[in-house]
Each structure stands twice: as C-alpha cells, then as structure tokens.
Coordinates of C-alpha atoms and ligand atoms in Angstrom, one line a residue:
M15 CA 0.0 0.0 0.0
L16 CA 1.3 3.5 -0.8
T17 CA 2.4 5.2 2.3
F18 CA 3.2 8.8 3.1
F19 CA 6.1 9.4 5.4
S20 CA 8.0 12.6 6.2
D21 CA 11.3 12.9 8.1
S22 CA 9.8 16.1 9.6
H23 CA 8.2 14.0 12.3
H24 CA 11.6 14.1 14.1
A25 CA 11.1 17.8 14.7
H26 CA 8.5 17.0 17.3
A27 CA 10.5 15.5 20.1
P28 CA 9.5 16.7 23.6
Q29 CA 11.3 15.1 26.5
Y30 CA 8.8 14.8 29.2
E31 CA 5.1 14.6 30.0
F32 CA 3.3 14.7 33.3
F33 CA 2.0 11.6 35.0
R34 CA 0.6 11.7 38.6
G35 CA 2.3 15.0 39.2
E36 CA 5.8 13.7 38.1
R37 CA 7.7 14.3 34.9
V38 CA 8.0 11.0 33.0
P39 CA 9.6 10.3 29.5
C40 CA 7.1 10.9 26.7
F41 CA 5.2 7.8 25.4
E42 CA 4.7 9.4 22.0
T43 CA 8.3 9.3 20.6
P44 CA 10.0 9.6 17.2
A45 CA 11.0 5.9 17.4
R46 CA 7.3 5.0 16.9
A47 CA 7.2 6.3 13.3
E48 CA 10.7 4.8 12.6
Y49 CA 9.6 1.3 13.7
V50 CA 6.6 1.6 11.4
K51 CA 8.7 2.9 8.5
A52 CA 11.2 0.1 8.9
R53 CA 8.5 -2.6 8.8
L54 CA 6.8 -1.1 5.8
A55 CA 10.1 -1.0 3.9
E56 CA 10.9 -4.6 5.0
R57 CA 7.6 -5.7 3.5
G58 CA 8.0 -3.9 0.3
H59 CA 5.5 -1.1 0.7
V60 CA 6.2 2.1 -1.2
L61 CA 7.1 5.2 0.9
R62 CA 6.5 8.7 -0.5
T63 CA 6.9 12.2 0.9
P64 CA 3.6 14.1 1.0
Q65 CA 3.4 16.8 -1.7
A66 CA 0.1 18.6 -1.0
D67 CA -0.1 21.7 1.2
S68 CA -2.8 21.1 3.8
R69 CA -3.3 24.8 4.7
A70 CA -6.7 25.2 2.9
L71 CA -8.0 22.1 4.5
L72 CA -6.6 23.0 7.9
A73 CA -8.5 26.3 7.7
K74 CA -11.7 24.3 7.3
V75 CA -11.3 22.0 10.3
H76 CA -9.4 24.3 12.8
T77 CA -10.0 28.0 13.7
A78 CA -7.6 30.6 12.3
R79 CA -6.9 31.8 15.9
Y80 CA -5.7 28.3 17.0
L81 CA -3.6 27.7 13.9
N82 CA -1.9 31.0 14.3
F83 CA -1.2 30.2 18.0
L84 CA 0.2 26.8 17.2
E85 CA 2.4 27.9 14.3
H86 CA 4.1 30.5 16.5
A87 CA 3.9 28.9 19.9
W88 CA 7.5 27.9 20.2
R89 CA 8.8 31.2 19.0
D90 CA 6.6 33.0 21.5
W91 CA 7.7 30.6 24.3
V92 CA 11.4 31.2 23.6
A93 CA 10.9 35.0 23.4
L94 CA 9.2 34.9 26.8
E95 CA 12.3 34.2 29.0
E96 CA 16.0 33.5 28.7
G97 CA 16.6 29.7 28.7
N98 CA 13.1 28.7 27.5
G99 CA 14.6 27.1 24.5
Q100 CA 15.8 24.4 26.8
R101 CA 12.5 24.1 28.7
Q102 CA 9.1 22.7 27.8
P103 CA 6.0 24.8 28.1
F104 CA 3.0 23.4 29.9
P105 CA -0.4 25.0 30.5
S106 CA -1.3 25.6 34.1
V107 CA -4.6 27.5 33.8
W108 CA -7.7 26.7 31.7
P109 CA -10.9 28.6 30.8
V110 CA -13.4 26.1 32.3
R111 CA -17.1 26.8 32.7
T112 CA -18.0 30.5 33.5
L113 CA -14.6 31.7 32.3
R114 CA -14.2 33.4 28.9
S115 CA -12.6 31.7 26.0
D116 CA -13.6 34.3 23.4
V117 CA -10.9 36.8 24.4
E118 CA -7.3 35.6 23.7
P119 CA -5.1 36.8 26.5
A120 CA -1.6 38.2 25.7
N121 CA 0.1 36.1 28.3
F122 CA 1.7 32.9 26.7
T123 CA 0.7 30.4 29.5
A124 CA -2.8 31.7 29.5
R125 CA -3.0 31.3 25.7
L126 CA -1.5 27.8 26.0
G127 CA -4.2 26.9 28.5
L128 CA -6.9 28.4 26.2
Y129 CA -5.8 26.1 23.4
S130 CA -5.2 22.9 25.4
M131 CA -7.5 20.3 26.8
D132 CA -4.8 18.8 29.1
N133 CA -1.3 19.3 30.4
G134 CA -0.2 16.0 28.6
S135 CA 0.6 17.3 25.2
P136 CA 4.1 18.9 25.4
L137 CA 5.3 21.2 22.6
S138 CA 8.8 21.2 21.3
A139 CA 10.7 23.4 18.8
G140 CA 9.5 21.6 15.7
T141 CA 5.9 20.6 16.8
W142 CA 4.3 22.8 14.1
Q143 CA 6.6 21.5 11.4
A144 CA 6.0 17.9 12.3
A145 CA 2.2 18.3 12.8
K146 CA 2.0 20.2 9.5
A147 CA 3.8 17.4 7.6
G148 CA 1.3 14.9 9.1
A149 CA -1.6 17.1 7.9
D150 CA 0.1 17.4 4.5
A151 CA 0.2 13.6 4.3
A152 CA -3.5 13.4 5.1
A153 CA -4.3 16.0 2.4
S154 CA -2.1 14.2 -0.1
A155 CA -3.8 10.9 0.6
A156 CA -7.2 12.4 0.1
A157 CA -6.1 14.0 -3.2
L158 CA -4.8 10.7 -4.5
L159 CA -8.0 8.8 -3.6
S160 CA -10.2 11.6 -5.1
G161 CA -8.3 11.4 -8.4
N162 CA -8.7 7.6 -8.4
S163 CA -4.9 7.1 -8.6
E164 CA -4.9 5.0 -5.4
R165 CA -7.5 2.9 -3.7
A166 CA -6.0 3.1 -0.2
V167 CA -3.2 5.1 1.4
F168 CA -1.5 4.9 4.8
C169 CA -0.2 8.0 6.5
C170 CA 2.7 7.0 8.7
S171 CA 2.8 10.3 10.6
R172 CA 3.2 11.6 14.1
P173 CA 2.3 13.4 16.3
P174 CA -1.2 11.8 16.2
G175 CA -4.3 14.0 15.7
H176 CA -7.7 12.6 16.8
H177 CA -7.8 14.4 20.2
A178 CA -7.2 17.8 18.6
G179 CA -10.4 19.8 18.1
A180 CA -11.1 22.9 16.0
D181 CA -9.4 25.1 18.5
F182 CA -7.4 23.0 20.9
M183 CA -4.6 20.4 21.3
G184 CA -4.6 17.5 23.7
G185 CA -3.7 13.8 24.1
Y186 CA -0.4 14.2 22.2
C187 CA -2.4 15.7 19.3
F188 CA -2.1 19.1 17.6
L189 CA -3.6 19.0 14.1
N190 CA -6.5 16.6 13.3
N191 CA -5.1 14.6 10.4
A192 CA -8.2 12.4 10.2
A193 CA -10.4 15.5 9.9
V194 CA -8.1 16.9 7.2
A195 CA -8.4 13.6 5.2
A196 CA -12.2 13.5 5.6
Q197 CA -12.6 17.1 4.5
G198 CA -10.2 16.5 1.6
L199 CA -12.3 13.6 0.5
R200 CA -15.5 15.6 0.7
D201 CA -13.9 18.5 -1.3
G202 CA -12.6 15.9 -3.8
G203 CA -16.1 14.7 -4.6
A204 CA -17.1 12.1 -2.0
A205 CA -20.7 13.0 -0.9
R206 CA -20.5 10.9 2.3
V207 CA -17.4 10.1 4.3
A208 CA -17.2 7.8 7.3
V209 CA -14.5 8.2 9.9
L210 CA -13.8 5.1 11.9
D211 CA -11.7 5.6 15.0
V212 CA -10.2 2.4 16.4
D213 CA -7.7 4.0 18.8
Y214 CA -8.0 2.9 22.4
H215 CA -9.0 6.5 23.3
H216 CA -12.1 8.2 22.1
G217 CA -11.5 10.6 19.2
N218 CA -13.0 13.5 20.9
G219 CA -11.4 16.1 18.5
T220 CA -12.7 14.4 15.4
Q221 CA -16.2 13.9 16.9
S222 CA -16.5 17.5 17.9
I223 CA -15.3 18.8 14.5
F224 CA -18.1 16.8 12.6
Y225 CA -20.7 16.7 15.4
G226 CA -23.2 19.0 13.5
R227 CA -22.6 17.5 10.1
A228 CA -24.5 14.7 8.2
D229 CA -21.9 14.4 5.4
V230 CA -19.3 12.9 7.7
L231 CA -20.2 10.0 9.9
F232 CA -18.0 9.6 13.0
I233 CA -17.8 6.2 14.7
S234 CA -15.4 5.3 17.5
L235 CA -14.7 2.2 19.6
H236 CA -12.8 2.9 22.7
G237 CA -12.2 2.5 26.4
D238 CA -15.2 3.7 28.3
P239 CA -14.6 7.4 29.2
M240 CA -16.0 6.8 32.7
T241 CA -12.6 5.4 33.5
E242 CA -10.4 6.1 30.4
Y243 CA -8.9 9.2 28.8
P244 CA -10.3 11.6 27.4
F245 CA -13.0 11.2 30.2
Y246 CA -15.2 14.1 29.1
L247 CA -16.5 12.8 25.8
G248 CA -17.1 9.5 24.1
H249 CA -20.3 8.2 25.7
A250 CA -22.9 6.2 23.9
D251 CA -25.6 8.9 24.1
E252 CA -23.6 11.3 22.0
T253 CA -25.3 10.8 18.6
G254 CA -24.8 14.2 16.9
E255 CA -26.7 17.4 16.8
G256 CA -28.7 19.6 14.4
E257 CA -28.1 18.3 10.8
G258 CA -25.6 15.9 12.3
A259 CA -28.2 14.1 14.5
G260 CA -27.8 10.4 14.0
F261 CA -24.4 10.7 12.4
N262 CA -22.2 10.1 15.4
L263 CA -21.8 6.6 17.0
N264 CA -19.8 5.9 20.1
L265 CA -19.2 2.3 21.2
P266 CA -17.5 2.5 24.5
L267 CA -16.1 -0.7 25.9
P268 CA -15.0 -1.5 29.4
A269 CA -11.2 -1.3 30.1
G270 CA -9.9 -4.9 30.0
C271 CA -12.6 -6.2 27.7
T272 CA -12.0 -9.3 25.6
V273 CA -11.0 -9.5 22.0
P274 CA -14.3 -11.1 20.9
R275 CA -16.2 -8.2 22.5
W276 CA -14.0 -5.7 20.7
F277 CA -14.7 -7.4 17.3
E278 CA -18.4 -7.4 18.0
A279 CA -18.2 -3.6 18.4
L280 CA -16.1 -3.4 15.2
E281 CA -18.9 -5.4 13.4
A282 CA -21.6 -3.0 14.6
A283 CA -19.4 -0.1 13.4
C284 CA -18.9 -1.7 9.9
L285 CA -22.7 -2.3 9.6
R286 CA -23.4 1.3 10.3
I287 CA -20.8 2.4 7.7
A288 CA -22.4 0.2 5.1
G289 CA -25.9 1.6 6.0
F290 CA -24.6 5.1 5.7
K291 CA -23.6 4.3 2.1
A292 CA -20.2 6.0 2.6
D293 CA -18.3 6.9 -0.6
A294 CA -14.9 6.9 1.3
L295 CA -13.5 5.8 4.6
V296 CA -10.9 7.4 6.9
V297 CA -9.5 5.1 9.6
S298 CA -8.0 6.7 12.7
L299 CA -5.6 3.8 13.2
G300 CA -4.6 3.8 16.8
L301 CA -2.7 0.6 17.8
D302 CA -2.9 1.2 21.5
T303 CA -5.6 -1.6 21.6
F304 CA -2.6 -4.0 21.6
A305 CA -2.4 -6.2 24.7
E306 CA 1.1 -5.0 25.5
D307 CA 0.4 -1.3 25.2
P308 CA 1.9 0.5 28.2
I309 CA -1.0 3.0 28.8
S310 CA -4.1 1.1 27.6
K311 CA -6.2 -1.9 28.6
F312 CA -7.5 -3.8 25.6
A313 CA -6.1 -7.2 24.6
L314 CA -5.5 -7.4 20.9
Q315 CA -2.7 -9.6 19.6
P316 CA -0.7 -9.0 16.5
Q317 CA -2.8 -11.4 14.4
D318 CA -6.0 -9.6 15.5
F319 CA -4.7 -6.6 13.5
I320 CA -4.7 -8.7 10.4
R321 CA -8.4 -9.5 11.1
L322 CA -9.1 -5.8 11.6
G323 CA -7.6 -5.0 8.2
E324 CA -9.5 -7.8 6.6
R325 CA -12.9 -6.6 7.9
L326 CA -12.1 -3.0 6.8
G327 CA -11.1 -4.3 3.4
K328 CA -14.6 -6.0 3.1
L329 CA -16.2 -2.6 3.2
G330 CA -14.9 -2.1 -0.3
L331 CA -14.3 1.6 0.1
P332 CA -11.5 4.0 -0.9
T333 CA -9.6 4.3 2.4
V334 CA -7.2 6.7 4.1
F335 CA -5.4 5.2 7.1
V336 CA -4.0 7.7 9.5
L337 CA -1.7 6.6 12.3
E338 CA -2.9 7.7 15.8
G339 CA -1.8 6.2 19.1
G340 CA 0.1 3.0 20.0
Y341 CA 2.9 3.1 22.5
A342 CA 4.5 -0.4 22.4
A343 CA 6.9 1.2 19.9
A344 CA 8.9 -1.9 18.9
E345 CA 5.7 -3.8 18.0
L346 CA 4.1 -0.9 16.3
G347 CA 5.5 -1.7 12.9
T348 CA 4.3 -5.2 12.9
N349 CA 0.8 -4.3 14.1
A350 CA 0.4 -1.4 11.6
V351 CA 1.6 -3.4 8.7
N352 CA -0.7 -6.3 9.8
V353 CA -3.7 -4.0 9.4
I354 CA -2.6 -2.8 6.0
E355 CA -1.8 -6.3 4.7
G356 CA -5.1 -7.7 6.1
Y357 CA -6.9 -4.9 4.2
E358 CA -5.1 -5.8 1.0
G359 CA -5.8 -9.5 1.5
R360 CA -2.1 -10.1 1.1
Ligands
SP5_500 C1 -3.3 9.6 20.5 C2 -3.4 9.0 21.9 O1 -3.4 7.7 22.0 N1 -3.4 9.8 23.0 C3 -3.4 9.3 24.3 C4 -3.3 10.3 25.3 C5 -3.3 9.7 26.7 N2 -3.0 10.7 27.6 C6 -3.1 10.3 29.0 C7 -1.9 9.4 29.3 C8 -2.0 8.8 30.6 C9 -0.8 8.0 30.9 N3 -1.0 7.0 31.8 C10 0.1 6.2 32.1 C11 -0.2 5.0 32.8 C12 1.1 4.2 33.1 N4 0.8 3.0 33.8
ZN501 ZN1 -4.9 6.4 22.0

C-alpha cells in the first residue's frame, strides 16, 4: 500500500510529559514512526513524501486563531524568557465553565491553556513543522483517492491528531489529520465520508469537528470514558446534533474487555458504515488496543490486527489510514503493517 512518510516528524521531540504530578519520559516518541517505516520497507511497501499543502483544509477544520497560535507557539515561548529554548512549556490554567474563551489573553501560558484540553501534550521546537507534515500527508492521501490514482493510502505520521479539536490540542495531538483527510475527500467529490476511529482512546477532537454534520459519519470504539482518557467525551448517548443528529456513533467498551467483544463492536461499526452508504473511509488507526500497550487496557494480539484489516477491506471503500496512538513502539511496525496487509488481502 502506498504510504506517506516525512522525516519532519523528528522535529516534534519533547522530552517529558506529566503523570501523577511527576515528569516521565514521553510515550509518544519519534521511534514509533521509525519502527513503522522500517517494517513497511521490509515488507516492500512504497514510501513517498507528501506533496500537498494542507493549509486550505486545515482552515476548514481548525480555527484561524488556533492555527496562528500553534504555528508561532515555540517562537513566543522562547521569546518569553532566557533559557526557555531548553525548557518545555506546559499549561497551568484553563478557561473552564464560567470563564471566557472568546478573548485571547496576551500572556503565553494563558494562551497555551486556552488552546489545550490537558497538560499532557508537550510542545517542542518543531511541533508545528511535524504536525503540519502529518496534515500534508492526510491532504495528499485524500487527493490521490479523489483522483482515483490509489484505492488506499496509509499516512505514517506523528504526532497523532484525533484528540485535537477545532481550536485545541490534547492527548499528544495538535492538528487533526483524520479530519483533514475526511474534509479533503469531501472536497474531492465524495458525498459521504465515514471516519472510523479504532484507537483505544475516544477521538473527541474528530467527533467535535463533525458533530453537527450529516456528510461525515464519525464512529469510535474505545475504552469507556467513565474510566479512560479523554474522560469528558465518548459516551454512547452522543449521537450528533442539528443536521448531524444520528451521524455520530460511540461504542465505549470496558477497560480490560475481551478480543471477541472488541470485534463485536467493530462489526456494529462496519454495519453502520455500510448503512450510511459511505463513498470513502478514513480510519483513525490507533494501535494502543494492543495487549502490551503501556498505557491502555484492551487485549488485541498481532494477528488480530490482520483480522481488523480484513474486515475493513470487506467494506470495499477507498480508504485513508492515519496513524494515531500506540505506545508499544517496537511492535508498532508489525501491528500497523498487519492491518494494511489484512486490508489488502495479502
Ligand atoms: C493519541 C493517543 O493515543 N493519545 C493518548 C493520550 C493519553 N493521555 C493520557 C496518558 C496517561 C498516561 N497513563 C500512564 C499509565 C502508566 N501506567
Ligand atoms: Zn490512544
């Protein structure tokens, strides 16, 4: 399967994240994409550098205010104080209910809080460059599918994107690559696009971007937000609003649930996609459903990822795969390529 890969992902390399009040090494590391790249090459898949500029699509799924903040965040952080180039910025204050988010403060930390859903998404010098390259890959993939030059494309990019909403970052995500791909497919002529999110964590950003729209169906299977990140979205009663009513499907599963139960939920998701008569599919391919994932609690084995790919292939739709989470880095290549090769029936 044709794969987009950009070396720019290395530019996003923060050192630490917060866990239980302590700084711990980041789970979302450059090694992840390199393991996937190596496995793709080993199995003979073609790697190409994205050529599309995602700016126009980014402007349709994110706010101008947020994009402007993110593009210049590192510059502004470094300008704030001597030595900041060697430090990581973290938000420490957020505009929760009753506080105003319409006015953008001048203070950098206040702006960082305004545009963040958590303190777990550290920025580094090249975050914008890496995230932009991932969005460019998503835009390139959508363009190729729209022009019928490819049937399916895999975007091997990081940082991931599905927690990023129209105007916020979160959960290691900055730009919503799946949303860029879906919007690109819509603009390229697909009347109905389905986004299937199989990451362990609910794709709150993608859901929120398309929540009021009937042209993009969002479906997610994930750890129940009652106990699992992102906690504040992803429940079964979130079904869409306005024109989008009925076009959002959440299938929360208990942490620790069995593989057969996971595949039952996948089957329900696939039946809904078929009923929607989607013209194209975007898969938010999180691989943190793997049994050995260090931060997640599902139980999929490497061969289960082949079965996932096979089921998605049966949908018979032009498909963009976008890499999301998955933190058992050394096994990430095998698991990702298993999905792709299952899809291809190889
Ligand atoms: C894209 C994606 O998968 N984002 C996940 C963000 C999860 N953020 C919360 C991480 C909590 C880490 N918990 C560590 C438990 C170690 N035992
Ligand atoms: Zn995840």
